[in-house]
Coordinates of C-alpha atoms in Angstrom, one line a residue:
M1 CA 60.7 21.2 41.3
S2 CA 58.9 21.4 37.8
G3 CA 59.0 17.4 37.7
R4 CA 57.1 17.3 41.0
I5 CA 54.6 19.8 39.7
V6 CA 53.9 17.8 36.6
N7 CA 53.4 14.7 38.7
N8 CA 51.1 16.5 41.2
E9 CA 49.1 17.8 38.3
G10 CA 48.9 14.2 36.5
T11 CA 47.8 12.7 39.9
R12 CA 45.0 15.4 40.4
Q13 CA 43.8 14.6 36.6
L14 CA 43.9 10.9 37.4
E15 CA 42.0 11.4 40.7
Q16 CA 39.4 13.5 38.6
R17 CA 39.0 10.9 36.1
N18 CA 38.2 8.2 38.9
E19 CA 35.6 10.3 40.5
V20 CA 32.1 9.3 39.4
A21 CA 29.7 12.2 39.1
P22 CA 26.2 11.5 40.5
P23 CA 23.9 10.4 37.6
S24 CA 21.1 12.7 36.6
K25 CA 17.5 11.6 37.4
V26 CA 15.2 10.7 34.4
G27 CA 12.4 13.1 34.0
V28 CA 8.8 12.2 34.8
P29 CA 6.4 14.0 32.7
P30 CA 3.3 15.7 34.3
R31 CA 0.5 13.2 35.0
K32 CA -2.4 13.4 32.5
N33 CA -5.9 12.8 33.4
A34 CA -7.9 10.1 31.3
W35 CA -9.7 12.8 29.2
E36 CA -6.1 14.4 28.3
E37 CA -4.7 10.8 27.5
F38 CA -7.8 9.9 25.2
N39 CA -7.5 13.3 23.5
C40 CA -3.9 12.7 22.8
V41 CA -4.4 9.1 21.3
V42 CA -7.2 10.3 19.1
K43 CA -5.2 13.2 17.7
E44 CA -2.3 11.1 17.0
T45 CA -4.1 8.2 15.5
F46 CA -6.7 10.1 13.3
F47 CA -5.5 13.8 13.1
S48 CA -1.6 13.3 13.0
D49 CA -1.4 15.7 10.0
Q50 CA -3.4 18.4 11.9
P51 CA -6.0 19.1 9.1
L52 CA -7.5 21.9 11.0
R53 CA -4.5 23.9 11.5
Q54 CA -5.2 26.1 8.5
F55 CA -8.5 27.4 10.2
K56 CA -6.6 28.7 13.2
D57 CA -6.9 32.5 14.0
Q58 CA -8.8 33.0 10.6
P59 CA -12.2 35.1 10.3
K60 CA -15.4 33.1 9.6
R61 CA -15.5 34.0 5.8
K62 CA -11.9 32.7 5.5
K63 CA -12.7 29.5 7.2
A64 CA -15.7 28.9 5.0
A65 CA -13.6 29.4 1.9
L66 CA -10.9 27.2 3.3
F67 CA -13.5 24.6 4.1
V68 CA -15.0 24.6 0.4
Q69 CA -11.4 24.5 -0.9
G70 CA -10.3 21.6 1.1
L71 CA -13.6 19.8 0.0
F72 CA -13.2 20.7 -3.5
P73 CA -9.6 21.3 -4.5
I74 CA -10.5 22.6 -7.9
F75 CA -11.3 26.0 -6.2
Q76 CA -7.7 26.1 -4.8
W77 CA -5.7 25.2 -7.8
G78 CA -8.4 26.7 -10.4
R79 CA -7.5 30.4 -9.1
G80 CA -4.1 30.1 -10.6
Y81 CA -5.1 28.1 -13.8
N82 CA -4.0 29.7 -17.1
F83 CA -3.8 28.9 -20.8
T84 CA -0.3 27.5 -20.7
K85 CA -1.4 24.9 -18.2
F86 CA -4.4 24.2 -20.2
K87 CA -2.2 23.4 -23.2
G88 CA -0.4 20.6 -21.2
D89 CA -3.7 19.3 -19.9
L90 CA -5.2 19.3 -23.3
I91 CA -2.5 17.3 -24.8
A92 CA -2.2 15.0 -22.0
G93 CA -6.2 14.4 -22.1
L94 CA -6.2 13.7 -25.7
T95 CA -3.4 11.3 -25.3
I96 CA -4.9 9.2 -22.5
A97 CA -8.3 9.4 -24.2
S98 CA -6.6 7.7 -27.1
L99 CA -5.4 4.9 -24.7
C100 CA -8.5 4.7 -22.5
I101 CA -11.4 4.2 -25.2
P102 CA -9.9 0.8 -26.5
Q103 CA -8.9 -0.4 -22.9
D104 CA -12.4 0.6 -21.5
I105 CA -14.0 -1.7 -24.0
G106 CA -11.6 -4.6 -23.3
Y107 CA -11.8 -4.2 -19.3
A108 CA -15.6 -4.2 -19.6
K109 CA -15.5 -7.6 -21.5
L110 CA -13.0 -8.6 -18.7
A111 CA -15.8 -7.8 -16.1
N112 CA -18.4 -9.5 -18.2
L113 CA -20.3 -6.3 -18.9
P114 CA -21.3 -4.5 -22.1
A115 CA -18.7 -2.5 -23.8
E116 CA -20.5 0.8 -23.1
N117 CA -20.4 0.4 -19.4
G118 CA -16.4 0.6 -19.7
L119 CA -17.0 3.9 -21.6
Y120 CA -19.4 5.2 -19.2
S121 CA -16.9 4.5 -16.5
S122 CA -14.5 6.9 -17.9
F123 CA -17.0 9.7 -18.4
V124 CA -18.8 10.2 -15.0
P125 CA -15.9 9.4 -12.6
P126 CA -13.3 11.3 -14.0
L127 CA -15.5 14.5 -13.9
V128 CA -16.3 14.0 -10.2
Y129 CA -12.7 13.3 -9.4
A130 CA -11.4 16.4 -11.3
V131 CA -13.5 18.4 -8.8
M132 CA -12.8 16.6 -5.6
G133 CA -9.3 14.9 -6.2
S134 CA -6.0 16.2 -5.1
S135 CA -3.8 14.4 -7.4
R136 CA -2.7 16.2 -10.6
D137 CA -1.5 13.2 -12.6
I138 CA -3.7 10.3 -11.8
A139 CA -5.9 9.1 -14.7
I140 CA -9.3 7.7 -13.6
G141 CA -11.2 4.8 -15.4
P142 CA -11.7 1.1 -15.2
V143 CA -8.6 -1.1 -14.5
A144 CA -7.6 -4.6 -15.4
V145 CA -7.4 -6.0 -11.8
V146 CA -10.6 -4.7 -10.4
S147 CA -12.4 -5.6 -13.6
L148 CA -11.2 -9.4 -13.2
L149 CA -12.2 -9.2 -9.5
L150 CA -15.7 -8.0 -10.3
G151 CA -16.2 -10.3 -13.0
T152 CA -15.0 -13.3 -11.0
L153 CA -17.0 -12.5 -8.0
L154 CA -20.3 -11.5 -9.8
R155 CA -20.2 -14.5 -11.9
Q156 CA -20.5 -16.6 -8.9
V157 CA -23.9 -15.1 -8.2
Y158 CA -25.5 -14.5 -11.8
D159 CA -24.7 -15.7 -15.2
P160 CA -23.5 -12.7 -17.3
V161 CA -25.0 -14.2 -20.4
K162 CA -28.3 -15.7 -19.3
E163 CA -29.0 -13.2 -16.6
L164 CA -27.4 -10.2 -17.7
E165 CA -29.8 -7.6 -16.3
Q166 CA -29.4 -9.0 -13.0
Y167 CA -25.7 -9.2 -13.3
K168 CA -25.6 -5.5 -14.3
R169 CA -27.8 -4.6 -11.3
L170 CA -25.5 -6.5 -9.0
A171 CA -22.4 -4.8 -10.7
F172 CA -24.1 -1.3 -9.8
T173 CA -24.9 -2.4 -6.4
A174 CA -21.2 -3.5 -5.6
T175 CA -19.9 -0.3 -7.4
F176 CA -22.3 1.8 -4.8
F177 CA -20.8 -0.1 -1.8
A178 CA -17.4 0.1 -3.1
G179 CA -17.8 3.9 -3.0
V180 CA -19.4 3.9 0.3
T181 CA -16.6 2.1 1.6
Q182 CA -14.0 4.4 0.2
L183 CA -15.9 7.5 1.3
A184 CA -16.4 6.2 4.9
L185 CA -12.5 5.4 5.3
G186 CA -11.8 8.8 4.3
F187 CA -14.4 10.7 6.1
L188 CA -13.5 8.6 9.4
R189 CA -9.8 9.0 8.7
L190 CA -9.3 5.4 8.7
G191 CA -7.0 5.3 5.6
F192 CA -4.1 3.8 7.6
L193 CA -6.2 0.5 7.2
I194 CA -5.1 0.0 3.7
D195 CA -1.4 0.2 4.8
F196 CA -2.1 -3.4 6.4
L197 CA -1.6 -4.7 2.8
S198 CA 2.1 -5.0 2.5
H199 CA 4.0 -4.0 -0.6
A200 CA 5.3 -7.5 -1.0
A201 CA 1.7 -8.9 -1.1
I202 CA 0.6 -6.3 -3.5
V203 CA 3.4 -6.9 -6.0
G204 CA 2.7 -10.7 -5.7
F205 CA -1.2 -10.2 -6.0
M206 CA -0.8 -7.9 -8.9
G207 CA 1.5 -10.2 -10.8
G208 CA -0.7 -13.1 -10.3
A209 CA -3.7 -11.1 -11.4
A210 CA -1.8 -10.0 -14.5
V211 CA -1.0 -13.7 -15.4
T212 CA -4.6 -14.6 -14.9
I213 CA -6.0 -11.6 -17.1
A214 CA -3.4 -12.6 -19.7
L215 CA -4.6 -16.1 -19.7
Q216 CA -8.3 -15.2 -20.0
Q217 CA -7.3 -13.3 -23.0
L218 CA -6.5 -16.5 -24.9
K219 CA -10.1 -16.8 -25.5
G220 CA -10.3 -13.7 -27.7
L221 CA -6.6 -14.2 -29.0
L222 CA -7.2 -17.7 -30.2
G223 CA -10.9 -17.4 -31.3
I224 CA -12.2 -19.9 -28.9
S225 CA -16.1 -20.0 -28.2
N226 CA -16.2 -22.6 -25.7
F227 CA -14.2 -21.5 -22.8
T228 CA -14.0 -22.4 -19.1
K229 CA -15.5 -19.9 -16.6
K230 CA -12.7 -20.9 -14.1
T231 CA -9.6 -18.6 -13.9
D232 CA -6.9 -20.7 -12.4
I233 CA -4.0 -21.8 -14.8
I234 CA -4.8 -25.5 -15.0
S235 CA -8.4 -25.2 -16.0
V236 CA -7.5 -22.3 -18.5
M237 CA -4.8 -24.3 -20.2
R238 CA -6.8 -27.4 -20.3
S239 CA -9.6 -25.5 -22.0
V240 CA -7.0 -23.9 -24.4
W241 CA -5.5 -27.3 -25.4
S242 CA -8.9 -29.3 -25.6
N243 CA -10.0 -26.8 -28.4
V244 CA -6.7 -26.9 -30.3
N245 CA -8.1 -28.9 -33.1
H246 CA -11.5 -27.4 -33.7
G247 CA -11.9 -24.4 -31.4
W248 CA -9.1 -22.3 -32.7
N249 CA -9.6 -19.9 -35.5
W250 CA -6.4 -19.0 -37.6
Q251 CA -7.7 -15.6 -39.0
T252 CA -8.3 -14.5 -35.2
I253 CA -4.9 -15.7 -34.2
L254 CA -3.4 -13.8 -37.2
I255 CA -5.0 -10.6 -36.2
G256 CA -4.4 -11.0 -32.5
V257 CA -0.6 -11.9 -32.6
S258 CA 0.0 -9.5 -35.3
F259 CA -1.3 -6.6 -33.3
L260 CA 0.0 -7.9 -30.1
A261 CA 3.5 -7.9 -31.6
F262 CA 2.8 -4.4 -32.8
L263 CA 1.7 -3.0 -29.4
L264 CA 4.7 -4.7 -27.7
A265 CA 7.1 -3.1 -30.2
T266 CA 5.7 0.4 -29.5
K267 CA 5.8 -0.2 -25.8
Y268 CA 9.5 -1.2 -25.9
I269 CA 10.1 2.0 -28.1
G270 CA 8.2 4.2 -25.6
K271 CA 10.2 2.7 -22.8
K272 CA 13.5 3.0 -24.4
Y273 CA 13.1 6.7 -25.9
K274 CA 11.1 8.6 -23.2
K275 CA 10.2 11.4 -25.5
L276 CA 8.3 9.0 -27.8
F277 CA 6.0 8.1 -25.1
W278 CA 2.9 9.1 -27.3
I279 CA 3.7 6.1 -29.6
P280 CA 2.5 3.4 -27.1
A281 CA -0.1 5.7 -25.9
I282 CA -1.9 6.0 -29.3
A283 CA -0.9 2.5 -30.5
P284 CA -4.1 0.8 -29.1
L285 CA -6.4 3.3 -30.9
I286 CA -4.6 2.8 -34.0
S287 CA -4.8 -1.0 -33.7
V288 CA -8.5 -0.8 -33.2
I289 CA -9.1 1.4 -36.1
L290 CA -6.9 -0.8 -38.5
S291 CA -8.2 -4.0 -37.2
T292 CA -11.8 -2.7 -37.5
F293 CA -11.1 -1.6 -41.1
F294 CA -9.4 -4.8 -41.9
V295 CA -12.3 -7.0 -40.6
Y296 CA -15.0 -4.7 -42.3
I297 CA -13.4 -4.9 -45.7
T298 CA -12.6 -8.7 -45.4
R299 CA -15.9 -9.5 -43.7
A300 CA -13.7 -11.8 -41.6
D301 CA -16.6 -11.9 -39.2
K302 CA -18.2 -14.4 -41.7
H303 CA -15.3 -16.7 -41.2
G304 CA -15.3 -17.0 -37.4
V305 CA -13.6 -13.9 -36.3
Q306 CA -15.5 -12.8 -33.2
I307 CA -16.4 -9.0 -33.2
V308 CA -17.9 -6.6 -30.7
K309 CA -21.0 -6.3 -32.6
H310 CA -23.0 -3.7 -30.9
I311 CA -22.1 -0.8 -28.4
E312 CA -25.1 1.3 -27.0
K313 CA -24.9 4.6 -28.4
G314 CA -25.4 7.8 -26.0
I315 CA -24.7 9.3 -22.7
N316 CA -25.0 7.4 -19.4
P317 CA -28.4 6.2 -18.6
P318 CA -29.4 6.6 -15.0
S319 CA -29.0 3.4 -12.8
L320 CA -30.2 4.5 -9.2
D321 CA -33.4 2.4 -9.5
E322 CA -31.3 -0.5 -10.6
I323 CA -29.2 -0.9 -7.4
F324 CA -30.3 -3.4 -4.8
F325 CA -31.1 -1.7 -1.6
H326 CA -32.8 -4.8 -0.1
G327 CA -32.9 -8.4 0.0
D328 CA -30.0 -11.1 -0.4
N329 CA -28.5 -9.2 -3.4
L330 CA -27.9 -6.2 -1.1
T331 CA -25.5 -8.3 1.3
K332 CA -23.8 -9.9 -1.9
G333 CA -23.4 -6.6 -3.5
F334 CA -21.8 -5.1 -0.2
K335 CA -19.5 -7.8 0.2
I336 CA -18.2 -7.6 -3.5
G337 CA -18.2 -3.9 -3.2
V338 CA -16.1 -3.6 -0.2
V339 CA -13.5 -6.1 -1.6
A340 CA -13.3 -4.3 -4.9
G341 CA -13.4 -0.7 -3.2
L342 CA -10.3 -1.6 -1.0
I343 CA -8.3 -3.0 -4.0
G344 CA -9.3 0.1 -5.9
L345 CA -8.3 2.4 -3.3
T346 CA -5.0 0.7 -2.4
E347 CA -4.0 1.0 -6.2
A348 CA -5.1 4.6 -6.6
V349 CA -3.6 5.9 -3.4
A350 CA -0.3 4.3 -4.2
I351 CA -0.4 5.7 -7.8
A352 CA -1.2 9.3 -6.3
R353 CA 1.7 9.1 -3.9
T354 CA 4.0 7.8 -6.6
F355 CA 3.6 10.9 -8.8
A356 CA 3.1 13.3 -6.1
D357 CA 6.8 12.4 -5.1
L358 CA 7.9 12.7 -8.5
K359 CA 6.6 16.1 -8.9
D360 CA 7.4 17.2 -5.3
Y361 CA 3.8 18.0 -4.0
E362 CA 1.8 16.5 -1.2
I363 CA -1.6 14.7 -1.4
D364 CA -4.0 14.0 1.4
G365 CA -4.8 10.4 1.5
N366 CA -8.1 10.7 3.3
K367 CA -9.1 13.4 0.8
E368 CA -8.5 11.0 -2.1
M369 CA -10.3 8.4 -0.5
M370 CA -13.4 10.8 -0.3
A371 CA -13.0 11.8 -3.7
L372 CA -12.7 8.1 -5.0
G373 CA -15.7 7.1 -3.0
T374 CA -17.9 10.0 -4.2
M375 CA -17.0 9.5 -7.7
N376 CA -17.9 5.7 -7.4
I377 CA -21.1 6.4 -5.7
A378 CA -22.0 9.0 -8.6
G379 CA -20.9 6.2 -11.1
S380 CA -23.0 3.5 -9.6
M381 CA -26.1 5.8 -10.2
T382 CA -25.0 6.4 -13.9
S383 CA -24.4 2.9 -15.2
C384 CA -20.8 2.8 -14.3
Y385 CA -18.8 0.1 -12.5
V386 CA -15.9 0.6 -10.3
A387 CA -13.3 3.0 -11.5
T388 CA -10.0 3.9 -9.9
G389 CA -6.7 5.2 -10.7
S390 CA -4.9 3.3 -13.8
F391 CA -1.0 3.3 -13.5
S392 CA -0.5 2.8 -17.2
R393 CA -2.8 5.9 -18.1
S394 CA -1.4 8.0 -15.2
A395 CA 2.1 7.3 -16.4
V396 CA 1.1 8.5 -19.9
N397 CA -0.6 11.5 -18.4
Y398 CA 2.4 12.4 -16.4
M399 CA 4.7 11.9 -19.5
A400 CA 2.5 14.0 -21.6
G401 CA 2.9 17.0 -19.4
C402 CA -0.4 17.2 -17.5
N403 CA -0.6 20.1 -14.9
T404 CA -3.9 19.5 -13.2
P405 CA -6.9 17.3 -13.2
V406 CA -8.2 19.0 -16.0
S407 CA -6.7 16.3 -18.2
N408 CA -9.3 13.9 -16.8
I409 CA -12.0 16.4 -17.9
V410 CA -10.5 16.6 -21.4
M411 CA -10.4 12.7 -21.4
A412 CA -14.1 12.6 -20.4
C413 CA -15.1 15.0 -23.0
V414 CA -13.5 12.9 -25.7
V415 CA -15.3 9.7 -24.4
L416 CA -18.5 11.7 -24.4
L417 CA -17.9 12.4 -28.1
T418 CA -17.3 8.8 -28.7
L419 CA -20.5 7.6 -26.9
Q420 CA -22.5 10.1 -28.9
V421 CA -21.0 9.7 -32.3
I422 CA -18.3 7.0 -32.9
T423 CA -19.8 3.9 -31.0
P424 CA -21.4 2.4 -34.1
L425 CA -17.9 2.4 -35.8
F426 CA -16.7 -0.3 -33.1
K427 CA -19.4 -2.7 -34.5
Y428 CA -16.6 -4.6 -36.4
T429 CA -14.0 -4.5 -33.9
P430 CA -12.5 -8.0 -33.5
N431 CA -12.5 -9.3 -29.9
A432 CA -8.7 -10.5 -30.7
I433 CA -7.6 -6.8 -30.8
L434 CA -9.1 -6.1 -27.5
A435 CA -7.4 -9.3 -26.0
S436 CA -4.0 -8.0 -27.4
I437 CA -4.5 -4.6 -25.9
I438 CA -5.4 -6.0 -22.4
I439 CA -2.5 -8.5 -22.4
C440 CA -0.2 -5.5 -23.4
A441 CA -1.4 -3.4 -20.6
V442 CA -1.2 -6.0 -17.9
I443 CA 2.5 -7.0 -18.6
G444 CA 3.5 -4.0 -16.9
L445 CA 1.9 -5.3 -13.6
I446 CA 4.5 -8.0 -13.4
D447 CA 7.3 -6.3 -11.7
I448 CA 10.4 -8.7 -11.9
D449 CA 12.6 -6.1 -10.5
A450 CA 10.7 -5.9 -7.5
V451 CA 10.6 -9.6 -6.8
I452 CA 14.1 -9.8 -7.0
L453 CA 14.8 -6.8 -4.7
L454 CA 12.4 -8.7 -2.3
W455 CA 14.5 -11.7 -2.4
K456 CA 17.7 -9.7 -1.5
I457 CA 16.2 -7.5 1.2
D458 CA 13.7 -9.8 2.9
K459 CA 13.0 -13.4 2.6
F460 CA 9.6 -13.4 4.2
D461 CA 8.6 -10.5 2.0
F462 CA 9.6 -12.7 -0.9
I463 CA 7.4 -15.6 0.5
A464 CA 4.5 -13.5 0.9
C465 CA 4.7 -12.2 -2.4
M466 CA 5.1 -15.6 -3.9
G467 CA 2.3 -16.8 -1.8
A468 CA -0.2 -14.1 -3.2
F469 CA 1.1 -14.8 -6.7
F470 CA 0.5 -18.5 -6.7
G471 CA -2.8 -18.1 -4.9
V472 CA -4.2 -16.1 -7.6
V473 CA -2.6 -18.1 -10.4
F474 CA -3.4 -21.6 -9.3
D475 CA -6.6 -20.9 -7.6
S476 CA -8.6 -17.7 -7.8
V477 CA -8.4 -14.0 -7.3
E478 CA -10.2 -14.3 -3.9
I479 CA -7.8 -16.9 -2.7
G480 CA -4.9 -14.9 -3.7
L481 CA -6.4 -11.6 -2.1
L482 CA -6.9 -13.7 1.2
I483 CA -3.4 -15.1 1.1
A484 CA -1.8 -11.6 0.4
V485 CA -4.0 -10.1 3.5
S486 CA -3.1 -13.1 5.8
L487 CA 0.6 -13.2 5.1
S488 CA 0.7 -9.4 5.6
L489 CA -1.0 -9.6 9.0
F490 CA 1.0 -12.7 9.8
K491 CA 4.2 -10.7 9.3
I492 CA 2.8 -7.6 11.6
L493 CA 1.9 -10.4 14.3
L494 CA 5.3 -12.1 14.0
Q495 CA 7.2 -8.7 14.5
V496 CA 5.1 -7.8 17.3
T497 CA 5.2 -10.9 19.1
R498 CA 8.8 -11.6 18.5
P499 CA 10.6 -8.4 18.6
R500 CA 14.3 -8.0 18.2
I501 CA 16.3 -8.0 21.4
A502 CA 19.9 -7.2 21.0
L503 CA 22.9 -7.7 23.3
L504 CA 25.0 -4.6 23.6
G505 CA 28.9 -4.0 24.3
K506 CA 31.1 -0.9 24.5
L507 CA 32.8 0.5 21.4
P508 CA 36.5 1.1 21.8
K509 CA 37.6 4.6 23.0
I510 CA 34.1 6.0 23.1
P511 CA 31.3 5.6 25.9
I512 CA 28.8 4.1 23.2
F513 CA 27.2 1.0 23.3
R514 CA 26.1 -1.1 20.4
N515 CA 25.0 -4.6 19.1
I516 CA 27.7 -6.9 19.4
L517 CA 26.5 -8.6 16.2
Q518 CA 26.6 -5.5 14.2
Y519 CA 29.9 -4.3 15.7
P520 CA 32.4 -7.1 16.4
G521 CA 34.6 -4.9 18.0
A522 CA 32.1 -3.9 20.8
K523 CA 33.3 -5.4 24.1
K524 CA 31.1 -6.9 26.8
I525 CA 31.4 -5.4 30.3
A526 CA 32.5 -7.7 32.9
G527 CA 30.0 -8.4 35.5
V528 CA 27.2 -6.6 33.5
L529 CA 24.7 -7.9 31.0
I530 CA 23.4 -5.1 28.6
V531 CA 20.4 -5.7 26.4
R532 CA 18.2 -3.3 24.2
V533 CA 14.6 -4.1 23.3
D534 CA 13.9 -2.9 19.8
S535 CA 10.2 -2.7 20.2
S536 CA 7.4 -1.5 22.3
I537 CA 6.3 -4.1 25.2
Y538 CA 2.8 -5.3 25.1
F539 CA 0.9 -8.3 26.2
S540 CA 1.6 -10.0 22.8
N541 CA 5.6 -10.0 23.5
A542 CA 5.9 -9.3 27.2
N543 CA 6.7 -12.9 28.1
Y544 CA 9.0 -13.3 25.2
V545 CA 10.9 -10.4 26.3
K546 CA 11.4 -11.5 29.8
E547 CA 12.3 -15.0 28.7
R548 CA 14.7 -13.9 26.1
I549 CA 16.7 -11.6 28.5
L550 CA 16.7 -14.6 31.3
R551 CA 17.9 -16.9 28.5
W552 CA 20.8 -14.5 27.8
L553 CA 21.7 -14.4 31.4
A554 CA 21.8 -18.1 31.6
D555 CA 24.0 -18.2 28.4
E556 CA 26.3 -15.7 29.8
T557 CA 26.2 -17.1 33.3
E558 CA 27.5 -20.5 31.7
K559 CA 30.3 -18.8 29.9
L560 CA 31.5 -17.2 33.1
E561 CA 31.4 -20.1 35.5
D562 CA 35.1 -20.5 35.5
Q563 CA 35.8 -16.7 36.0
S564 CA 35.6 -14.7 39.1
M565 CA 33.4 -11.9 37.9
P566 CA 29.7 -13.1 37.7
I567 CA 26.9 -11.1 36.3
K568 CA 25.9 -8.6 39.1
V569 CA 23.6 -6.3 37.1
V570 CA 21.3 -6.6 34.0
I571 CA 20.8 -3.2 32.2
V572 CA 17.9 -2.9 29.9
D573 CA 18.3 0.0 27.2
M574 CA 14.7 1.3 26.6
S575 CA 15.5 3.9 24.0
P576 CA 13.5 2.3 21.2
V577 CA 10.5 1.3 23.5
N578 CA 8.0 3.8 22.8
D579 CA 5.3 2.2 24.7
I580 CA 4.4 -0.4 27.4
D581 CA 1.2 -1.7 28.8
T582 CA 0.1 -3.6 32.1
S583 CA 1.5 -6.9 30.7
G584 CA 4.8 -5.4 29.8
I585 CA 5.1 -3.9 33.3
H586 CA 4.0 -7.2 34.9
A587 CA 6.9 -8.9 32.9
L588 CA 9.3 -6.4 34.1
E589 CA 8.3 -7.0 37.6
G590 CA 8.7 -10.8 37.0
L591 CA 12.1 -10.1 35.7
H592 CA 13.1 -8.2 38.6
S593 CA 11.8 -10.8 40.8
H594 CA 13.7 -13.5 39.2
L595 CA 16.9 -11.5 39.1
H596 CA 16.6 -10.4 42.8
K597 CA 16.4 -14.0 44.0
K598 CA 19.9 -14.6 42.1
E599 CA 21.2 -11.2 43.8
I600 CA 21.3 -9.5 40.5
S601 CA 20.1 -5.8 40.0
L602 CA 18.0 -4.8 37.3
A603 CA 18.5 -1.3 35.7
L604 CA 16.8 0.6 33.1
A605 CA 18.4 2.9 30.7
N606 CA 16.6 6.0 28.9
P607 CA 13.0 5.2 29.3
G608 CA 10.9 7.6 27.3
P609 CA 8.2 9.9 28.7
V610 CA 5.4 7.6 28.1
I611 CA 7.2 4.6 29.6
M612 CA 8.4 6.6 32.8
E613 CA 4.8 7.8 33.4
K614 CA 3.5 4.3 33.3
L615 CA 6.3 2.8 35.5
V616 CA 5.8 5.5 38.1
A617 CA 2.0 5.0 38.0
A618 CA 2.6 1.2 38.6
E619 CA 5.2 2.2 41.3
F620 CA 7.8 0.1 39.5
D621 CA 10.2 2.9 40.1
K622 CA 10.1 2.1 43.9
L623 CA 10.3 -1.6 43.2
I624 CA 13.7 -1.6 41.6
G625 CA 14.8 1.7 43.3
E626 CA 14.8 5.1 41.6
D627 CA 18.6 5.1 41.5
N628 CA 18.3 2.1 39.0
I629 CA 16.7 4.2 36.2
F630 CA 19.3 6.1 34.3
L631 CA 19.6 8.5 31.6
S632 CA 21.7 6.3 29.4
V633 CA 23.6 3.1 29.3
N634 CA 26.9 4.8 30.1
E635 CA 25.3 6.6 33.2
A636 CA 24.4 3.1 34.4
I637 CA 28.0 1.6 33.7
K638 CA 29.4 4.7 35.6
I639 CA 27.8 3.4 38.7
Y640 CA 28.2 -0.5 38.3
A641 CA 31.3 -0.6 36.3
P642 CA 33.1 2.6 36.6
N643 CA 36.5 1.1 35.4
A644 CA 35.0 0.2 32.1
V645 CA 34.2 3.8 31.4
L646 CA 37.9 4.6 31.6
D647 CA 39.1 1.6 29.5
P648 CA 40.4 2.6 25.9

């Protein structure tokens, strides 16, 4: 009796397992009108961070205060400022000032500008940024890559020796439009545009620029007078070796190489012992003081050692009337400024985000762009050239314990003191020491570890990196930048036009379907072809998606010719597909038509709300039948291959 009960119970359970519950229908979101759709797209594209959420339900006075704090963050963090924070900012500011002064003089030379313009650029822009910037750690001033870029592009228009005044005016014009570009991108919330330059391309471009900058410093390091104006490695090395017999100066080489070794040694010490970060920070200033004193007492300048000679004393003179606002130079300055502004913006935002992550606080990328743009516009009117965030100085600023942008104010005050009092003392500073400082600074831009990682992770990224690197080294900065941008855009186009499409199989014992290449244990379902499209379906890839699915169908059909179970349904997993356009829907219609002629059904699994809304609008759901749109692949399998669901 008990045995019959058990058997009946087992039969009942088996019958329940074999029953297939009716599948739930995929939900269709409420239809939006044209204005609602446009409003939604604009919000997600330009206001995804909801910048106005803090103003909600606030009184007018509070809204006004919040607006001022948003525009000038100094009023936000300044309320909680105290003497403890100031001590950290003071030490950090003095430390980065000792690093920036010699670097500024060297970078100005790299941009073919007078040395004082480099110092001017570390006075006004940092003050403006301290009021408007949101990063606590970034140190503002001239940087090597932008200086090289400006020097290269400006020299194509004016000779910095014979036409210095016109050259400077064009530099101020380029700086003005660099600021306008940065301010416009931030105000219009178009910061996402700089993300089109991939990390791999940036690594290659920066590395190539570092090599080019270092090669350019051979002129000062070796004491060569007649040096090529070209920047490619072949022209530079030809110029170096053609001067080996009569152009090299052994006193200059002795000074340059000795202090370069000293700087590299201090840099190694600071990297190995983090608490000694201040040693490589003050080493450049110590090198300048010692080398200047050595040249002065030995009068080495009388023996061919090239020196700075003269740095204009005093605060930044106004330069608004020197900016070109009409004529051909306006167009030339605009083009150069846009390029320099974008490069400076990319570097500064990357640095700000890096240190914000280290200290666990957030920065607003669009506000950063507005701050950088405003400071460069102000700088162009006060004899400065393009300034941005410096990674080496920002790293020192971070290690020195800065708490707020006040460290930039401290640095600017030290630079002001230098301009007012100390500049005559730089008269005998040898160019060789400036070359050594620049070489030591740009070595850090060559990121070998990042290149190795690119090779391990993504070979195309490695190719993009090397393309940008060799473009800069063997041709010019412009060509390298063009290659970097082109390869970044090409990768985007490649990924959009050729999305990944996976063939799915069922994992053992569980109703989950995964890529059979990733999970060799996943088994295909007899009579069913399951594919997953891992991208949105647009006009650029719609035909490829359709043709790839049909090719898989043809391959699977050939394999099953000798078997009794032909393909009777193609299930397309739409889970990763977050959007589709009319071309994509047309491609699905073509796929359905092709399959229908072969008496094969088409089923869709888990289409999202946007996809479902558009499919219903195009009446595609009626074309394939509402019963062929499922919540999941497993729901579809329950209908088309119910026995497969029960397989262990």
